[in-house]
Amino acid sequence: RTGCTTIPVVVHVVHHSDAEDISEEQIASQIETLNADFRNLNADGGTVPEPFALLRADARITFELAGTDPDGAATSGITRTRTSVNGFGADDAVKSSATGGADPWPSGQYLNLWVCRLAGGLLGYAQFPGGPDETDGVVITHTACGSTGTASAPFDLGRTATHEVGHWLNLRHIWGDDGSGCHGSDFVEDTPNQGGPNAGKPSFPTLSCDNAPDGDLFMNYMDYVDDDTMTMFTHGQVTRMQTALAGVRSSIGT
Ligand code: ARG
Ligand code: ZN
Ligand code: CA
């Protein structure tokens, strides 16, 4: 697509406790982070080391809370559901009212973003393009949603959703999901070959797989580093996301 695409988002807040029933402000802070990160307008983009600076790219995607619901009525773009489930897993239960969650809005028109308490330290998970409509979208734990309210360091800058929406637009992990091997690929040409995931706050350069002198692109949103350390998508990743928008996700956004 040429120019910018705006994607309507519905946030399904599924809460077992009052704390999990996060505020509108916390949700707004998450949408703001998505908009900064996907337009390459994030204030921390300047921290990308000089040898990688030219790889930084604008994904030309913006997000807004849906203003119209599936019946055509005005909406805040937020649904709220009390649940008896005290902590969800990665099994998609949060995506169905039959299993204590909230049903999705039509996935051809909306990005469904569920916010709940995920158990076991799971920050979020996403479904790649091409999967079942009933489970399409992304899930994030409330303590990693946005940058205020219950958001908790070191995952308190809204980057879990940036990472998960990257998956939803067909991005793979930057290390190629091959354990720590050097043969896996993210199918993106301008990302260096990388062994395994990085965590925390690595320093530049971090080397693996004979990728000296510049090493891993650990400051990429599709690595596993802390929120304050992930700051960029590459041009190749943008091409892959835009290919998804032109193809398997062509019905979404304007
Ligand atoms: N573990 C999650 C996944 O693989 C997300 C990791 C997000 N990282 C972060 N710094 N917020 O999809
Ligand atoms: Zn991931
Ligand atoms: Ca690898």
Short mmCIF file of C-alpha atoms in Angstrom, two decimals, residues 9 42 175:
data_model
loop_
_atom_site.label_atom_id
_atom_site.label_comp_id
_atom_site.label_asym_id
_atom_site.label_seq_id
_atom_site.Cartn_x
_atom_site.Cartn_y
_atom_site.Cartn_z
CA VAL A 9 -8.23 -1.55 17.22
CA ASN A 42 9.68 6.90 19.06
CA TRP A 175 17.17 -14.74 15.61
#
